[in-house]
């Protein structure tokens, strides 16, 4: 599991073919997003940790959960690039070729698929500029939807990340141009609900 990995971090294989999410998310976007954008976050995270052997044994999850404990000069690069690695590995892992049935647990928590879609979309559209919408578990074990800017991660504010939706323009601009709303509608088709349920069961 990527969250348990430690320095030096490596680019994982995409768990499906670059074209596997067509026609909803196109092959070119997937290639640049995974092989270029994620790779840059990985390289920059490794660079940031190079001079700090005492933090090279911390897992990615620990680095983000215990962010305030890091020295100030390391905190921002880990927040941005460690978040970039975690958020993207999770985002790619939790997509799959279209056709998986909606999660019964999420349906129960939000009053059905339409309501969940509506709330997730509102959070994703409401995120001004770059960031992610997140399905998270709060400290009471309840499912919630939030949005966070840039590469900020729910772990840093005491929440368990369950499912991220990347709304940086690099996630959709090549196919959807500026139409974030259309990209979100397409993303709903390619959620890996089996893996989301697995994650929920492992976390609860
Ligand atoms: Fe991204």
PDB file of N, CA, C and O and ligand atoms in Angstrom, residues 33 37-38 41 84 88 91-92 132 151 166-168 170-171, ligand 1:
ATOM      1  N   UNK A  33      -0.803  12.968 -16.754  1.00  0.00           N
ATOM      2  CA  UNK A  33      -1.129  13.092 -15.328  1.00  0.00           C
ATOM      3  C   UNK A  33      -0.288  12.119 -14.497  1.00  0.00           C
ATOM      4  O   UNK A  33       0.294  12.492 -13.475  1.00  0.00           O
ATOM      5  N   UNK A  37       3.063  14.482 -14.184  1.00  0.00           N
ATOM      6  CA  UNK A  37       2.714  15.235 -12.971  1.00  0.00           C
ATOM      7  C   UNK A  37       3.048  14.437 -11.701  1.00  0.00           C
ATOM      8  O   UNK A  37       3.723  14.949 -10.807  1.00  0.00           O
ATOM      9  N   UNK A  38       2.583  13.200 -11.619  1.00  0.00           N
ATOM     10  CA  UNK A  38       2.885  12.406 -10.416  1.00  0.00           C
ATOM     11  C   UNK A  38       4.388  12.199 -10.270  1.00  0.00           C
ATOM     12  O   UNK A  38       4.934  12.310  -9.172  1.00  0.00           O
ATOM     13  N   UNK A  41       5.983  15.157  -8.589  1.00  0.00           N
ATOM     14  CA  UNK A  41       5.765  15.178  -7.136  1.00  0.00           C
ATOM     15  C   UNK A  41       6.711  14.194  -6.438  1.00  0.00           C
ATOM     16  O   UNK A  41       7.260  14.490  -5.377  1.00  0.00           O
ATOM     17  N   UNK A  84       0.998  15.625  -2.906  1.00  0.00           N
ATOM     18  CA  UNK A  84       0.871  15.338  -4.339  1.00  0.00           C
ATOM     19  C   UNK A  84       1.035  13.858  -4.644  1.00  0.00           C
ATOM     20  O   UNK A  84       0.306  13.298  -5.469  1.00  0.00           O
ATOM     21  N   UNK A  88      -2.413  11.628  -5.549  1.00  0.00           N
ATOM     22  CA  UNK A  88      -2.470  11.081  -6.903  1.00  0.00           C
ATOM     23  C   UNK A  88      -2.456   9.564  -6.911  1.00  0.00           C
ATOM     24  O   UNK A  88      -3.168   8.939  -7.699  1.00  0.00           O
ATOM     25  N   UNK A  91      -5.918   8.656  -6.069  1.00  0.00           N
ATOM     26  CA  UNK A  91      -6.823   9.012  -7.173  1.00  0.00           C
ATOM     27  C   UNK A  91      -6.733   7.974  -8.301  1.00  0.00           C
ATOM     28  O   UNK A  91      -7.754   7.471  -8.774  1.00  0.00           O
ATOM     29  N   UNK A  92      -5.515   7.622  -8.702  1.00  0.00           N
ATOM     30  CA  UNK A  92      -5.370   6.651  -9.803  1.00  0.00           C
ATOM     31  C   UNK A  92      -5.857   5.266  -9.374  1.00  0.00           C
ATOM     32  O   UNK A  92      -6.507   4.561 -10.135  1.00  0.00           O
ATOM     33  N   UNK A 132      -8.725  19.346  -4.403  1.00  0.00           N
ATOM     34  CA  UNK A 132      -9.423  18.064  -4.501  1.00  0.00           C
ATOM     35  C   UNK A 132     -10.729  18.150  -3.717  1.00  0.00           C
ATOM     36  O   UNK A 132     -10.796  18.838  -2.692  1.00  0.00           O
ATOM     37  N   UNK A 151      -2.529  20.529  -2.713  1.00  0.00           N
ATOM     38  CA  UNK A 151      -2.319  19.100  -2.441  1.00  0.00           C
ATOM     39  C   UNK A 151      -2.508  18.800  -0.959  1.00  0.00           C
ATOM     40  O   UNK A 151      -1.968  17.806  -0.444  1.00  0.00           O
ATOM     41  N   UNK A 166      -9.598  14.703  -8.089  1.00  0.00           N
ATOM     42  CA  UNK A 166      -8.637  15.740  -8.469  1.00  0.00           C
ATOM     43  C   UNK A 166      -9.330  16.762  -9.367  1.00  0.00           C
ATOM     44  O   UNK A 166      -9.848  16.398 -10.425  1.00  0.00           O
ATOM     45  N   UNK A 167      -9.352  18.038  -8.948  1.00  0.00           N
ATOM     46  CA  UNK A 167      -9.930  19.067  -9.822  1.00  0.00           C
ATOM     47  C   UNK A 167      -8.897  20.124 -10.240  1.00  0.00           C
ATOM     48  O   UNK A 167      -9.247  21.235 -10.619  1.00  0.00           O
ATOM     49  N   UNK A 168      -7.619  19.746 -10.172  1.00  0.00           N
ATOM     50  CA  UNK A 168      -6.614  20.588 -10.822  1.00  0.00           C
ATOM     51  C   UNK A 168      -6.899  20.567 -12.327  1.00  0.00           C
ATOM     52  O   UNK A 168      -7.293  19.523 -12.865  1.00  0.00           O
ATOM     53  N   UNK A 170      -4.933  20.232 -14.685  1.00  0.00           N
ATOM     54  CA  UNK A 170      -4.152  19.205 -15.407  1.00  0.00           C
ATOM     55  C   UNK A 170      -4.887  17.861 -15.449  1.00  0.00           C
ATOM     56  O   UNK A 170      -4.551  16.998 -16.238  1.00  0.00           O
ATOM     57  N   UNK A 171      -5.901  17.688 -14.593  1.00  0.00           N
ATOM     58  CA  UNK A 171      -6.668  16.426 -14.564  1.00  0.00           C
ATOM     59  C   UNK A 171      -7.676  16.345 -15.705  1.00  0.00           C
ATOM     60  O   UNK A 171      -8.167  15.263 -16.012  1.00  0.00           O
TER      61      UNK A 171
HETATM   62 FE1  LIG B   1      -3.496  15.887 -10.446  1.00  0.00          FE
END
